[in-house]
Amino acid sequence: MVDLTQAAHVVAPQLLGALLSSRVGGQTVTARITEVEAYAAVGIDPGSHAFRGQTPRTSVMFGPAGHAYVYFTYGMHWCCNVVTGEVGEAGAVLIRAGEITEGLALAHSRRVAARGDRELAQGPARLTQALGIDGELNGTALLQEGGVLTLRMPEQAATKVGVSARTGVGGAGALTPWRFFLPDEPTVSRYRPAKARGSRLAKGYVQNLDSELW
DNA sequence: CCGGTGATGGACT
DNA sequence: GTCCATCACCGGA
């Protein structure tokens, strides 16, 4: 069984294959998680929202594991994290992409721009949109039956896991390879290293590392 | 398939 | 004022 009170980068690869379901308006949409990113405890990860300490926005991250930290970004997008670690640590795993396995019609109605099933949840903001997740669900418990959001762990842990640097994180935070994904899954978002635009800095990052490296 | 760019608002320095 | 844990759309190849 997955222990969510462990560090985020330990929990993150174990969430690959997990099923995240939302029941909004009485209808269920389920995504099988194919890509995640880990954000470490307060003070040790410059890429984490919690790095500089607790603020009103990040208060959920400092609470107990197994709750959803949902935040708003770029003026229009929501992203969903699973809080990990002990209370006060503020670890989190960002759910970056998934395959919609239930509620395809409803997911398409929420994501009109998606050209096919694979694009429904291919990316963190696309996934929240397909599942109808927004800021109202910030702080929701994920491990209780009958909740609006439910996270069901995979029956078997993934044996083959892709590893890379995190997508939108630059600076010192880019040094830790804490993006994990299921190889050969079409729903994994295309890899775009931080600061790739016009910069040669991120060019050399490895896209797929052996799982032995972590 | 690929890279470039505008949209858009809130958190934080 | 600056920086985003991003997406959709456009044009070029």
mmCIF file of C-alpha atoms (C1' of nucleotides) in Angstrom:
data_model
loop_
_atom_site.group_PDB
_atom_site.id
_atom_site.type_symbol
_atom_site.label_atom_id
_atom_site.label_comp_id
_atom_site.label_asym_id
_atom_site.label_seq_id
_atom_site.Cartn_x
_atom_site.Cartn_y
_atom_site.Cartn_z
ATOM 1 C CA MET A 1 0.000 0.000 0.000
ATOM 2 C CA VAL A 2 1.192 3.456 -0.809
ATOM 3 C CA ASP A 3 2.114 5.526 2.242
ATOM 4 C CA LEU A 4 1.323 9.155 1.449
ATOM 5 C CA THR A 5 3.208 10.388 4.506
ATOM 6 C CA GLN A 6 6.468 9.591 2.740
ATOM 7 C CA ALA A 7 8.410 12.246 0.838
ATOM 8 C CA ALA A 8 6.819 13.510 -2.363
ATOM 9 C CA HIS A 9 9.515 12.135 -4.688
ATOM 10 C CA VAL A 10 9.025 8.689 -3.136
ATOM 11 C CA VAL A 11 5.240 8.815 -3.401
ATOM 12 C CA ALA A 12 5.113 10.321 -6.883
ATOM 13 C CA PRO A 13 6.150 7.307 -9.023
ATOM 14 C CA GLN A 14 3.834 5.090 -6.974
ATOM 15 C CA LEU A 15 0.866 7.207 -8.063
ATOM 16 C CA LEU A 16 1.409 6.278 -11.716
ATOM 17 C CA GLY A 17 -1.513 4.089 -12.700
ATOM 18 C CA ALA A 18 -3.704 5.329 -9.839
ATOM 19 C CA LEU A 19 -7.291 6.294 -10.596
ATOM 20 C CA LEU A 20 -8.431 9.826 -9.782
ATOM 21 C CA SER A 21 -12.192 10.255 -9.921
ATOM 22 C CA SER A 22 -14.358 13.331 -9.601
ATOM 23 C CA ARG A 23 -18.071 13.306 -8.988
ATOM 24 C CA VAL A 24 -19.278 16.781 -9.845
ATOM 25 C CA GLY A 25 -22.958 17.358 -10.570
ATOM 26 C CA GLY A 26 -23.722 13.709 -9.898
ATOM 27 C CA GLN A 27 -21.594 12.436 -12.778
ATOM 28 C CA THR A 28 -18.252 10.691 -12.547
ATOM 29 C CA VAL A 29 -15.127 11.185 -14.619
ATOM 30 C CA THR A 30 -12.083 9.026 -13.910
ATOM 31 C CA ALA A 31 -8.492 9.491 -15.040
ATOM 32 C CA ARG A 32 -5.758 6.873 -14.902
ATOM 33 C CA ILE A 33 -2.671 8.874 -13.903
ATOM 34 C CA THR A 34 0.201 8.672 -16.413
ATOM 35 C CA GLU A 35 2.448 11.607 -15.436
ATOM 36 C CA VAL A 36 3.301 13.362 -12.161
ATOM 37 C CA GLU A 37 5.836 15.755 -10.639
ATOM 38 C CA ALA A 38 7.097 15.830 -7.043
ATOM 39 C CA TYR A 39 7.580 18.999 -5.019
ATOM 40 C CA ALA A 40 9.578 18.611 -1.836
ATOM 41 C CA ALA A 41 9.054 19.794 1.712
ATOM 42 C CA VAL A 42 9.262 23.443 2.727
ATOM 43 C CA GLY A 43 12.704 25.005 2.583
ATOM 44 C CA ILE A 44 14.513 22.466 0.418
ATOM 45 C CA ASP A 45 12.937 22.824 -3.040
ATOM 46 C CA PRO A 46 13.096 26.198 -4.825
ATOM 47 C CA GLY A 47 10.548 24.928 -7.325
ATOM 48 C CA SER A 48 7.864 24.416 -4.697
ATOM 49 C CA HIS A 49 5.142 26.892 -3.826
ATOM 50 C CA ALA A 50 5.908 26.092 -0.194
ATOM 51 C CA PHE A 51 9.625 26.890 -0.439
ATOM 52 C CA ARG A 52 9.409 30.264 1.317
ATOM 53 C CA GLY A 53 7.022 29.096 4.007
ATOM 54 C CA GLN A 54 3.295 29.020 4.534
ATOM 55 C CA THR A 55 1.021 31.606 2.917
ATOM 56 C CA PRO A 56 -2.788 31.694 2.673
ATOM 57 C CA ARG A 57 -2.617 30.111 -0.767
ATOM 58 C CA THR A 58 -0.381 27.232 0.259
ATOM 59 C CA SER A 59 -1.948 26.447 3.644
ATOM 60 C CA VAL A 60 -3.403 23.139 2.418
ATOM 61 C CA MET A 61 0.102 21.935 1.533
ATOM 62 C CA PHE A 62 1.081 22.252 5.195
ATOM 63 C CA GLY A 63 -1.824 20.099 6.344
ATOM 64 C CA PRO A 64 -2.191 16.293 6.411
ATOM 65 C CA ALA A 65 -1.325 14.060 3.461
ATOM 66 C CA GLY A 66 -4.024 12.725 1.178
ATOM 67 C CA HIS A 67 -5.737 16.032 0.519
ATOM 68 C CA ALA A 68 -5.961 17.984 -2.745
ATOM 69 C CA TYR A 69 -3.978 21.192 -3.150
ATOM 70 C CA VAL A 70 -5.653 22.992 -6.063
ATOM 71 C CA TYR A 71 -4.209 26.293 -7.249
ATOM 72 C CA PHE A 72 -4.916 28.836 -9.983
ATOM 73 C CA THR A 73 -2.212 29.863 -12.443
ATOM 74 C CA TYR A 74 -1.630 31.895 -15.612
ATOM 75 C CA GLY A 75 -4.875 33.725 -15.030
ATOM 76 C CA MET A 76 -7.003 30.843 -16.308
ATOM 77 C CA HIS A 77 -5.799 27.391 -15.317
ATOM 78 C CA TRP A 78 -6.243 25.107 -12.315
ATOM 79 C CA CYS A 79 -3.717 22.469 -11.262
ATOM 80 C CA CYS A 80 -4.267 19.607 -8.800
ATOM 81 C CA ASN A 81 -1.705 18.202 -6.349
ATOM 82 C CA VAL A 82 -1.800 15.387 -3.797
ATOM 83 C CA VAL A 83 -0.393 16.554 -0.454
ATOM 84 C CA THR A 84 2.231 14.158 0.938
ATOM 85 C CA GLY A 85 4.486 13.912 3.982
ATOM 86 C CA GLU A 86 3.872 14.715 7.621
ATOM 87 C CA VAL A 87 1.878 17.743 8.754
ATOM 88 C CA GLY A 88 4.027 20.846 8.320
ATOM 89 C CA GLU A 89 6.307 19.324 5.655
ATOM 90 C CA ALA A 90 4.302 20.634 2.698
ATOM 91 C CA GLY A 91 5.263 17.963 0.173
ATOM 92 C CA ALA A 92 3.082 17.642 -2.910
ATOM 93 C CA VAL A 93 2.702 15.627 -6.110
ATOM 94 C CA LEU A 94 1.343 17.503 -9.131
ATOM 95 C CA ILE A 95 -0.948 15.384 -11.303
ATOM 96 C CA ARG A 96 0.279 16.298 -14.781
ATOM 97 C CA ALA A 97 -1.603 13.984 -17.130
ATOM 98 C CA GLY A 98 -3.894 10.996 -17.333
ATOM 99 C CA GLU A 99 -5.984 8.755 -19.527
ATOM 100 C CA ILE A 100 -9.747 9.242 -19.158
ATOM 101 C CA THR A 101 -11.192 5.810 -18.439
ATOM 102 C CA GLU A 102 -14.711 6.779 -17.334
ATOM 103 C CA GLY A 103 -17.052 9.605 -18.318
ATOM 104 C CA LEU A 104 -15.587 10.268 -21.777
ATOM 105 C CA ALA A 105 -18.655 12.144 -23.026
ATOM 106 C CA LEU A 106 -18.728 14.519 -20.068
ATOM 107 C CA ALA A 107 -14.977 15.060 -20.298
ATOM 108 C CA HIS A 108 -15.284 16.005 -23.965
ATOM 109 C CA SER A 109 -18.096 18.433 -23.185
ATOM 110 C CA ARG A 110 -15.780 20.169 -20.697
ATOM 111 C CA ARG A 111 -12.835 20.126 -23.132
ATOM 112 C CA VAL A 112 -14.273 21.079 -26.503
ATOM 113 C CA ALA A 113 -10.809 21.883 -27.844
ATOM 114 C CA ALA A 114 -9.634 18.289 -27.411
ATOM 115 C CA ARG A 115 -9.331 16.645 -30.819
ATOM 116 C CA GLY A 116 -9.365 13.112 -29.482
ATOM 117 C CA ASP A 117 -9.572 11.139 -26.250
ATOM 118 C CA ARG A 118 -5.842 11.358 -25.682
ATOM 119 C CA GLU A 119 -5.905 15.142 -25.422
ATOM 120 C CA LEU A 120 -8.621 15.207 -22.762
ATOM 121 C CA ALA A 121 -6.199 15.128 -19.838
ATOM 122 C CA GLN A 122 -2.847 15.552 -21.584
ATOM 123 C CA GLY A 123 -1.444 18.269 -19.308
ATOM 124 C CA PRO A 124 -2.158 19.394 -15.736
ATOM 125 C CA ALA A 125 -4.716 22.104 -16.562
ATOM 126 C CA ARG A 126 -6.392 19.933 -19.167
ATOM 127 C CA LEU A 127 -6.775 17.168 -16.591
ATOM 128 C CA THR A 128 -8.456 19.425 -14.027
ATOM 129 C CA GLN A 129 -10.748 20.780 -16.715
ATOM 130 C CA ALA A 130 -11.758 17.296 -17.865
ATOM 131 C CA LEU A 131 -12.537 16.310 -14.272
ATOM 132 C CA GLY A 132 -14.262 19.568 -13.377
ATOM 133 C CA ILE A 133 -11.735 20.381 -10.637
ATOM 134 C CA ASP A 134 -11.351 24.017 -9.581
ATOM 135 C CA GLY A 135 -10.484 26.047 -6.493
ATOM 136 C CA GLU A 136 -13.652 25.030 -4.711
ATOM 137 C CA LEU A 137 -12.120 21.571 -4.280
ATOM 138 C CA ASN A 138 -8.912 22.874 -2.670
ATOM 139 C CA GLY A 139 -8.378 20.942 0.559
ATOM 140 C CA THR A 140 -10.672 18.055 -0.364
ATOM 141 C CA ALA A 141 -9.857 14.673 1.189
ATOM 142 C CA LEU A 142 -8.906 12.126 -1.469
ATOM 143 C CA LEU A 143 -8.978 8.831 0.376
ATOM 144 C CA GLN A 144 -12.554 8.774 1.671
ATOM 145 C CA GLU A 145 -15.263 6.799 -0.086
ATOM 146 C CA GLY A 146 -18.111 8.909 -1.391
ATOM 147 C CA GLY A 147 -16.199 12.177 -1.595
ATOM 148 C CA VAL A 148 -16.223 14.569 -4.517
ATOM 149 C CA LEU A 149 -12.653 13.501 -5.325
ATOM 150 C CA THR A 150 -11.394 9.958 -4.862
ATOM 151 C CA LEU A 151 -7.895 8.596 -5.388
ATOM 152 C CA ARG A 152 -7.571 4.834 -5.766
ATOM 153 C CA MET A 153 -4.083 3.410 -5.682
ATOM 154 C CA PRO A 154 -2.864 1.035 -8.407
ATOM 155 C CA GLU A 155 -3.118 -2.653 -7.617
ATOM 156 C CA GLN A 156 0.441 -3.093 -8.827
ATOM 157 C CA ALA A 157 3.168 -0.504 -8.812
ATOM 158 C CA ALA A 158 4.535 0.420 -12.237
ATOM 159 C CA THR A 159 7.646 -1.567 -13.083
ATOM 160 C CA LYS A 160 8.863 0.747 -15.833
ATOM 161 C CA VAL A 161 8.917 4.454 -14.991
ATOM 162 C CA GLY A 162 10.272 7.345 -17.038
ATOM 163 C CA VAL A 163 12.152 10.064 -15.174
ATOM 164 C CA SER A 164 13.104 13.589 -16.171
ATOM 165 C CA ALA A 165 13.555 17.129 -14.940
ATOM 166 C CA ARG A 166 10.337 18.946 -14.072
ATOM 167 C CA THR A 167 8.642 20.734 -16.902
ATOM 168 C CA GLY A 168 7.952 24.275 -15.718
ATOM 169 C CA VAL A 169 10.658 24.619 -13.093
ATOM 170 C CA GLY A 170 13.845 26.562 -13.706
ATOM 171 C CA GLY A 171 16.849 27.591 -11.637
ATOM 172 C CA ALA A 172 18.142 25.295 -8.916
ATOM 173 C CA GLY A 173 14.823 23.481 -8.872
ATOM 174 C CA ALA A 174 15.539 22.133 -12.352
ATOM 175 C CA LEU A 175 18.412 20.019 -11.060
ATOM 176 C CA THR A 176 16.212 17.404 -9.435
ATOM 177 C CA PRO A 177 14.731 14.805 -11.850
ATOM 178 C CA TRP A 178 11.339 14.652 -10.169
ATOM 179 C CA ARG A 179 9.033 14.259 -13.130
ATOM 180 C CA PHE A 180 7.782 10.675 -13.460
ATOM 181 C CA PHE A 181 5.699 9.154 -16.220
ATOM 182 C CA LEU A 182 4.605 5.870 -17.767
ATOM 183 C CA PRO A 183 6.724 5.341 -20.903
ATOM 184 C CA ASP A 184 4.964 4.887 -24.220
ATOM 185 C CA GLU A 185 1.688 6.307 -22.923
ATOM 186 C CA PRO A 186 0.136 8.615 -25.519
ATOM 187 C CA THR A 187 -1.458 10.814 -22.845
ATOM 188 C CA VAL A 188 1.872 11.931 -21.376
ATOM 189 C CA SER A 189 2.350 15.619 -22.135
ATOM 190 C CA ARG A 190 5.118 16.402 -24.594
ATOM 191 C CA TYR A 191 8.303 17.214 -22.718
ATOM 192 C CA ARG A 192 9.129 20.903 -22.531
ATOM 193 C CA PRO A 193 12.020 21.763 -20.237
ATOM 194 C CA ALA A 194 11.894 24.963 -18.208
ATOM 195 C CA LYS A 195 13.188 28.073 -19.948
ATOM 196 C CA ALA A 196 13.436 26.195 -23.207
ATOM 197 C CA ARG A 197 12.246 29.244 -25.122
ATOM 198 C CA GLY A 198 15.335 30.628 -26.793
ATOM 199 C CA SER A 199 17.599 29.363 -24.067
ATOM 200 C CA ARG A 200 20.279 26.788 -24.639
ATOM 201 C CA LEU A 201 20.516 26.029 -20.932
ATOM 202 C CA ALA A 202 17.913 23.306 -20.798
ATOM 203 C CA LYS A 203 18.877 21.696 -24.097
ATOM 204 C CA GLY A 204 20.958 18.941 -22.569
ATOM 205 C CA TYR A 205 18.429 17.543 -20.153
ATOM 206 C CA VAL A 206 17.841 13.842 -20.401
ATOM 207 C CA GLN A 207 14.283 12.926 -21.192
ATOM 208 C CA ASN A 208 14.242 9.348 -20.079
ATOM 209 C CA LEU A 209 16.490 8.034 -17.334
ATOM 210 C CA ASP A 210 16.703 4.537 -15.962
ATOM 211 C CA SER A 211 14.687 4.066 -12.828
ATOM 212 C CA GLU A 212 17.898 2.937 -11.120
ATOM 213 C CA LEU A 213 18.970 6.543 -10.868
ATOM 214 C CA TRP A 214 16.557 7.391 -8.091
ATOM 215 C "C1'" DC B 1 5.088 17.528 -36.435
ATOM 216 C "C1'" DC B 2 7.240 21.729 -34.696
ATOM 217 C "C1'" DG B 3 8.218 26.256 -32.459
ATOM 218 C "C1'" DG B 4 6.554 30.923 -31.283
ATOM 219 C "C1'" DT B 5 3.216 33.861 -28.932
ATOM 220 C "C1'" DG B 6 -0.893 36.080 -26.752
ATOM 221 C "C1'" DA B 7 -4.258 35.563 -23.108
ATOM 222 C "C1'" DT B 8 -5.121 36.729 -18.322
ATOM 223 C "C1'" DG B 9 -5.268 37.351 -12.970
ATOM 224 C "C1'" DG B 10 -3.489 36.574 -8.601
ATOM 225 C "C1'" DA B 11 0.439 35.797 -5.332
ATOM 226 C "C1'" DC B 12 4.385 37.543 -3.798
ATOM 227 C "C1'" DT B 13 8.705 40.760 -3.451
ATOM 228 C "C1'" DG C 1 6.202 45.398 -11.068
ATOM 229 C "C1'" DT C 2 7.380 40.570 -11.991
ATOM 230 C "C1'" DC C 3 6.736 35.880 -12.265
ATOM 231 C "C1'" DC C 4 4.413 32.143 -13.228
ATOM 232 C "C1'" DA C 5 4.124 23.834 -11.754
ATOM 233 C "C1'" DT C 6 -0.212 26.496 -18.915
ATOM 234 C "C1'" DC C 7 -3.050 26.188 -23.044
ATOM 235 C "C1'" DA C 8 -4.873 27.101 -27.699
ATOM 236 C "C1'" DC C 9 -3.940 28.687 -31.890
ATOM 237 C "C1'" DC C 10 -1.260 30.081 -35.679
ATOM 238 C "C1'" DG C 11 2.073 29.642 -39.363
ATOM 239 C "C1'" DG C 12 5.947 27.055 -41.392
ATOM 240 C "C1'" DA C 13 8.022 22.645 -42.939
#
